[in-house]
One Martini backbone bead per residue (centre of mass of N, CA, C, O) as a GRO file, in nm:
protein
  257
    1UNK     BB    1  -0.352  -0.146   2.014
    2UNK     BB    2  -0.329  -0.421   1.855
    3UNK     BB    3  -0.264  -0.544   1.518
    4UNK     BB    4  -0.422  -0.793   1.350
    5UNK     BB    5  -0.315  -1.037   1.150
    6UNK     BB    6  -0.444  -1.284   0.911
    7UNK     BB    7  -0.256  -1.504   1.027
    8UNK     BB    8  -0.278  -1.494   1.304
    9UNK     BB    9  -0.605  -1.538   1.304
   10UNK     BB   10  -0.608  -1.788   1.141
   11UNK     BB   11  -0.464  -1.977   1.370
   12UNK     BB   12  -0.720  -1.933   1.576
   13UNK     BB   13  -0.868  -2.087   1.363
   14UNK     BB   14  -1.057  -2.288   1.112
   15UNK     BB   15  -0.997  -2.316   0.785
   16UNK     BB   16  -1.300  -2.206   0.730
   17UNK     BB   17  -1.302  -1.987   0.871
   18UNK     BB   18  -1.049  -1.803   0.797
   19UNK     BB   19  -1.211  -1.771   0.505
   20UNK     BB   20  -1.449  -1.613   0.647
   21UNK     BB   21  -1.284  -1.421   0.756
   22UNK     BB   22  -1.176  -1.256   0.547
   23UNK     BB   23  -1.432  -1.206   0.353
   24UNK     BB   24  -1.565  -1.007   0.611
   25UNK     BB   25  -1.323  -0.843   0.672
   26UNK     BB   26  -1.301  -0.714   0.350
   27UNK     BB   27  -1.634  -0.625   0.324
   28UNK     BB   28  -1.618  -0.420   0.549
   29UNK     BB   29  -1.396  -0.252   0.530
   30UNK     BB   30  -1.478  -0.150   0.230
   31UNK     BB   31  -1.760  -0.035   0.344
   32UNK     BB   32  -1.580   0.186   0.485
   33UNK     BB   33  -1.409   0.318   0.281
   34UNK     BB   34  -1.675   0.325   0.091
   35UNK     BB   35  -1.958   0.493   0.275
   36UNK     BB   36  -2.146   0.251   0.314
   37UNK     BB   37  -2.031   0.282   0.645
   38UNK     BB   38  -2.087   0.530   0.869
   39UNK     BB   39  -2.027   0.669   1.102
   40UNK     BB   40  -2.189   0.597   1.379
   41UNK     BB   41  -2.267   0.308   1.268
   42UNK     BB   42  -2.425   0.019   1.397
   43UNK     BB   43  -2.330  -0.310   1.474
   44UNK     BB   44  -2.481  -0.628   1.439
   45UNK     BB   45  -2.431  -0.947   1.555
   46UNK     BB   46  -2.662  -1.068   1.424
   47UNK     BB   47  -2.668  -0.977   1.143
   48UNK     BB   48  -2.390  -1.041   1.034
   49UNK     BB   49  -2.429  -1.343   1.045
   50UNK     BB   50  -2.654  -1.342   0.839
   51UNK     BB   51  -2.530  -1.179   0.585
   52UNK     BB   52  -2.244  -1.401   0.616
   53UNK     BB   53  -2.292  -1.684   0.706
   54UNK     BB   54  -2.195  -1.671   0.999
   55UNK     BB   55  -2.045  -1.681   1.282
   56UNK     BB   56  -1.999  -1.553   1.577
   57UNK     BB   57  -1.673  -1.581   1.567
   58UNK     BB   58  -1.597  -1.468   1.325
   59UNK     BB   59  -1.752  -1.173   1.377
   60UNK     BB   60  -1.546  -1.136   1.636
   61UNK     BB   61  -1.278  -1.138   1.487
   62UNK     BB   62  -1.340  -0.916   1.310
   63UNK     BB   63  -1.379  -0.685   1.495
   64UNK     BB   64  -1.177  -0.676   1.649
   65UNK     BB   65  -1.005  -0.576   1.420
   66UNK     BB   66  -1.122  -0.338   1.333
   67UNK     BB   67  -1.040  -0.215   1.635
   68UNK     BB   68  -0.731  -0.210   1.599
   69UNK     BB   69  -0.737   0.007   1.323
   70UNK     BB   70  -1.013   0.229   1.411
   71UNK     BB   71  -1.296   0.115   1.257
   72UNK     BB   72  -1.420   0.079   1.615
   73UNK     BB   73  -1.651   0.097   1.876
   74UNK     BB   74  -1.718   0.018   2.223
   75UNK     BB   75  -2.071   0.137   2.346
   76UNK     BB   76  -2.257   0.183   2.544
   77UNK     BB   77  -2.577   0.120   2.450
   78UNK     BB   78  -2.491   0.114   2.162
   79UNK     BB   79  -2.230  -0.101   2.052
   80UNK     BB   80  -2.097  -0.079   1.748
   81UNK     BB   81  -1.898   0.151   1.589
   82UNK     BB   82  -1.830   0.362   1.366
   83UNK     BB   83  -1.501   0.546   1.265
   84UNK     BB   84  -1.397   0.763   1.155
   85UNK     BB   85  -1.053   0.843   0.960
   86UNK     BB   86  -0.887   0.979   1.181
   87UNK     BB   87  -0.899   0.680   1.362
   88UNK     BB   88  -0.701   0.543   1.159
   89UNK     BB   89  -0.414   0.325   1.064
   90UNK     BB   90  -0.285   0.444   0.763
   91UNK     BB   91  -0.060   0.196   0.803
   92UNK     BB   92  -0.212  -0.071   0.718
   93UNK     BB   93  -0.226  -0.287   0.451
   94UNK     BB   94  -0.560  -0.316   0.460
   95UNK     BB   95  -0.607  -0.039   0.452
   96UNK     BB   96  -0.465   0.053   0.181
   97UNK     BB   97  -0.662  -0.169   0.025
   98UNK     BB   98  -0.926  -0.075   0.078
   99UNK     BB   99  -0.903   0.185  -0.049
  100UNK     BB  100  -0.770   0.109  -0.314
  101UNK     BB  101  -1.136  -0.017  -0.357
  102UNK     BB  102  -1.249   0.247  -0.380
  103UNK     BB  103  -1.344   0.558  -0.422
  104UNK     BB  104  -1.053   0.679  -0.249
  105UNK     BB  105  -0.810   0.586  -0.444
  106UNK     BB  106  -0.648   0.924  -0.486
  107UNK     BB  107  -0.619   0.962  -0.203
  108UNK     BB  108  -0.409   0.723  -0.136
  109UNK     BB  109  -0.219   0.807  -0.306
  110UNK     BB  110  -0.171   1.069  -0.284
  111UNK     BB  111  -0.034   1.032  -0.028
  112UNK     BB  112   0.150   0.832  -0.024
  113UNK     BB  113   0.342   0.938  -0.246
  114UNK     BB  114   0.423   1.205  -0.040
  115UNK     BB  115   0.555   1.000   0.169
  116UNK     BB  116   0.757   0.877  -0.031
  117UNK     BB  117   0.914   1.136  -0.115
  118UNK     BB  118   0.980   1.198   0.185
  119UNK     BB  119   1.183   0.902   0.197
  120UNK     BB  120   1.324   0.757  -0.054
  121UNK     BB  121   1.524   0.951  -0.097
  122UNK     BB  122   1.660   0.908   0.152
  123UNK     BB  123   1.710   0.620   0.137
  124UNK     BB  124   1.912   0.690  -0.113
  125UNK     BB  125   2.123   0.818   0.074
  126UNK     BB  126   2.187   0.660   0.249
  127UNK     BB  127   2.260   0.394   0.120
  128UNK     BB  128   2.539   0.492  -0.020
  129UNK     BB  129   2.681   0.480   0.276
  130UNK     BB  130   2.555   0.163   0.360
  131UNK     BB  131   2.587  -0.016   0.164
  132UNK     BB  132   2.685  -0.315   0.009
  133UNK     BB  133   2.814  -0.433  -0.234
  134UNK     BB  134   2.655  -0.637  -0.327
  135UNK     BB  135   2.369  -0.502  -0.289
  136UNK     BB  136   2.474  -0.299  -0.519
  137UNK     BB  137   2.473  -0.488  -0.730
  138UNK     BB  138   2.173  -0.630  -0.703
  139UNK     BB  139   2.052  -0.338  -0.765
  140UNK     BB  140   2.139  -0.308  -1.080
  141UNK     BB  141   2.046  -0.548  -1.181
  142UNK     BB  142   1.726  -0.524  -1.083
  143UNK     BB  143   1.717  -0.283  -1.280
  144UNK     BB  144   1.760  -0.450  -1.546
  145UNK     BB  145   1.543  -0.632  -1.532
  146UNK     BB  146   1.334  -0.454  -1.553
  147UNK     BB  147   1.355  -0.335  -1.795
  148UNK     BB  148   1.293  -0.547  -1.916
  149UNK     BB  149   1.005  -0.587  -1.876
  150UNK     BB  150   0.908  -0.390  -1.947
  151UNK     BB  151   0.978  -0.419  -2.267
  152UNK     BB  152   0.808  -0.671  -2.263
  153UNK     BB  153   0.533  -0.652  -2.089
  154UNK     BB  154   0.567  -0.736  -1.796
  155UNK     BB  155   0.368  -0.689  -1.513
  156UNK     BB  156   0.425  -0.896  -1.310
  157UNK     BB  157   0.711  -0.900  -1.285
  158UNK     BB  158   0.767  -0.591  -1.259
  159UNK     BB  159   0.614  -0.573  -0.989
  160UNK     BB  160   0.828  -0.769  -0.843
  161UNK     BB  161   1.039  -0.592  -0.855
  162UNK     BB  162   0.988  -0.317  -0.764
  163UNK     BB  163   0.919  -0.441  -0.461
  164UNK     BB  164   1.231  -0.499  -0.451
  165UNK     BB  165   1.386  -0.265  -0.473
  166UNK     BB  166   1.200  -0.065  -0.272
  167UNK     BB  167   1.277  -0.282  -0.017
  168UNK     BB  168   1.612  -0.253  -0.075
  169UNK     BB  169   1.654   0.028  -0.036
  170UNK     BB  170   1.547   0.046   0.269
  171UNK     BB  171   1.734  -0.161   0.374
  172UNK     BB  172   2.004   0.013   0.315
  173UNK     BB  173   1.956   0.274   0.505
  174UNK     BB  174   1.944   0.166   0.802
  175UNK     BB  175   1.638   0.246   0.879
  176UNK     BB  176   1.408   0.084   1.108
  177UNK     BB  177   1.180   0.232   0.966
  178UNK     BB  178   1.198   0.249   0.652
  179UNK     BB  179   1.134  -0.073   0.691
  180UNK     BB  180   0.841  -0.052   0.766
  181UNK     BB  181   0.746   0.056   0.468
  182UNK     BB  182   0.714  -0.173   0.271
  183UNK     BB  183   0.451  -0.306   0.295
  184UNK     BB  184   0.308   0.007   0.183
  185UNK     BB  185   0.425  -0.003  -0.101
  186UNK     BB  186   0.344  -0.254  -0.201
  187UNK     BB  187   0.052  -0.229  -0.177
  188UNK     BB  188   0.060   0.012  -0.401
  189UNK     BB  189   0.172  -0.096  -0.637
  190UNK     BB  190  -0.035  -0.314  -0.648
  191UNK     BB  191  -0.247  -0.151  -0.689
  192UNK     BB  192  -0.192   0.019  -0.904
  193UNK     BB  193  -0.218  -0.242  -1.074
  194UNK     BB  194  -0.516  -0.366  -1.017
  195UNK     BB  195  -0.630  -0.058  -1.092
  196UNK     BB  196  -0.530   0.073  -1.348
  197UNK     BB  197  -0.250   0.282  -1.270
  198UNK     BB  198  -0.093   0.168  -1.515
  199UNK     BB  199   0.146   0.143  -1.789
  200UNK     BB  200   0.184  -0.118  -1.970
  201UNK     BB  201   0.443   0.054  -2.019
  202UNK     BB  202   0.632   0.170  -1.907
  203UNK     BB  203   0.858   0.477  -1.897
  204UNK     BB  204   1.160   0.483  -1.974
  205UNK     BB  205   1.221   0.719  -1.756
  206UNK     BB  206   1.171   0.503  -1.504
  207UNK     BB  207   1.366   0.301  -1.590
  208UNK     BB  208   1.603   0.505  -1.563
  209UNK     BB  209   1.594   0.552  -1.292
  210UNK     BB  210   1.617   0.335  -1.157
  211UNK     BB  211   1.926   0.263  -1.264
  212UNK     BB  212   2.052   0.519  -1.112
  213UNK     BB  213   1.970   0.495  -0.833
  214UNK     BB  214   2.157   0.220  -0.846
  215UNK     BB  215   2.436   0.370  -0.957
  216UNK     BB  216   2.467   0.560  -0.730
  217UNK     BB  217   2.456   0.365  -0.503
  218UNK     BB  218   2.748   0.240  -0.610
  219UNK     BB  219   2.898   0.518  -0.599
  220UNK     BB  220   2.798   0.676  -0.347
  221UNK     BB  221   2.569   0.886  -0.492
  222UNK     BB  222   2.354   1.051  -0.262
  223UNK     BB  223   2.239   1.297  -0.407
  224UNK     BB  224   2.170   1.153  -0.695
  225UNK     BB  225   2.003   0.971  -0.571
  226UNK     BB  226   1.796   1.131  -0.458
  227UNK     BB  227   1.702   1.291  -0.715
  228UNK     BB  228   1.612   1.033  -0.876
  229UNK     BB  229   1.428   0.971  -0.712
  230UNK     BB  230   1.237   1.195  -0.705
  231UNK     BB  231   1.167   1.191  -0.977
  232UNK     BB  232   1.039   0.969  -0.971
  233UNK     BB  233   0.775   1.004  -0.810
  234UNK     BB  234   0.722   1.245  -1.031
  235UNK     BB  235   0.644   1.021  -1.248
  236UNK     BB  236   0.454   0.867  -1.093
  237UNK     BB  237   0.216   1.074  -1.071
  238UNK     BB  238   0.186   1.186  -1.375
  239UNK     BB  239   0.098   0.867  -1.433
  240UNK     BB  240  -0.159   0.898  -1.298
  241UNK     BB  241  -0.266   1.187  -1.330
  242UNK     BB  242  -0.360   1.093  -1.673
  243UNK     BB  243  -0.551   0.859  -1.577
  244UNK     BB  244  -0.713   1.037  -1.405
  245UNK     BB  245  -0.831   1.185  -1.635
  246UNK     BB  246  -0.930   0.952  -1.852
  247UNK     BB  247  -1.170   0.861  -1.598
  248UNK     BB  248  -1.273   1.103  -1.434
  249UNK     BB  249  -1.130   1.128  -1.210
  250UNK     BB  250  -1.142   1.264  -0.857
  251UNK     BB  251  -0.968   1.332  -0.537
  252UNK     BB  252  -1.229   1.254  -0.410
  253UNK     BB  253  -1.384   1.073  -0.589
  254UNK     BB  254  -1.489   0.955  -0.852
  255UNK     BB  255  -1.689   1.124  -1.117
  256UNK     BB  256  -1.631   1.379  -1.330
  257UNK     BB  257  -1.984   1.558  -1.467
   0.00000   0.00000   0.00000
């Protein structure tokens, strides 16, 4: 079944309504994601409908996407179900969302940042034999802008370079599979920033890593390239990790003691 993005079913609405279908399909996947919703249990759309104020078309829109992404589905003489988290799309950016805002947004950090490590290296490894100069002096720049973000402690500014970067190296690598990945690393990026997953100054060593990584792809060291991704990546975690300490949360979600 296709995925419904919020932007499609927007223009099958009217401005009024596709503002409460966000709203509503925002606080639903939420409400599956963070366990409030439990498999099994059954949605009514007309509890929904009187629930979040809105019409039935609205409603009906909302459960479509949820079907399209795996975390409902419709059964005879039973209804609406939700469905367990083994069917739901995982690589969704809604659903990347929404997990990133629940409980358990611990263990999608980190399933996402494993998948990181596994394609990113290799993505710096392509890109390096097959990126044009233009687009590797591009890349060079765009590393020199981070350190300064960084340096000044500018996070909006600096989130929106990050997400550039490795936009940029993934389309760099020529394999049109880690470039559908952009979408994907965006919303944990952003999630983390956010979620005060990130620290207040980048740490020198993630801002030098960045410009190796574009530094080797310029010179064509996709050896080094790949090296350089991979420490970010674990130094990206260790970033994460060190954060989850301090607010006492736990790999399963929720605070510790």
């Amino acid at each position: 079944m296709k995925s419904s993005s919020p932007g499609a079913v927007a223009a099958q609405l009217a401005p009024v309504e596709a503002g409460l279908h966000a709203r509503v399909l925002d606080r639903l996947g939420t409400a599956i994601c963070d366990g409030e919703l439990t498999p099994g249990s059954v949605l009514n759309i007309d509890d929904l409908v009187d629930r979040y104020a809105v019409s039935r078309s609205v409603v009906r829109e909302v459960l479509r996407v949820l079907a399209s992404i795996g975390f409902i589905e419709t059964r005879r003489r039973v209804g609406v179900m939700i469905r367990p988290s083994e069917h739901w799309n995982v690589f969704d950016p809604q659903v990347i969302r929404w997990r990133l805002a629940s409980a358990g947004r611990i263990v999608q950090l980190r399933s996402i940042t494993e998948l990181r490590t596994a394609v990113e290296p290799h993505a710096a490894w392509l890109a390096a034999s097959r990126v044009g100069h233009d687009e590797a002096s591009d890349l060079v720049g765009l590393a020199a802008k981070m350190w300064a973000a960084g340096k000044a402690g500018d996070e909006e500014r600096f989130l929106q370079l990050d997400i550039e970067f490795h936009r940029r190296i993934l389309v760099a690598s020529g394999n049109e599979m880690f470039v559908r990945l952009q979408d994907l690393i965006a919303e944990v990026l952003t999630g983390r920033h956010q979620h005060h997953l990130m620290p207040h100054h980048p740490h020198e060593q993630a801002l030098q890593l960045h410009a190796e990584v574009a530094q080797a792809i310029q010179r064509r060291d996709g050896e080094r390239a790949r090296q350089a991704m991979v420490q970010l990546m674990e130094q990206a975690f260790d970033e994460m990790s060190s954060i989850w300490e301090q607010t006492g949360e736990t790999a399963t979600g929720g605070r510790s003691g």
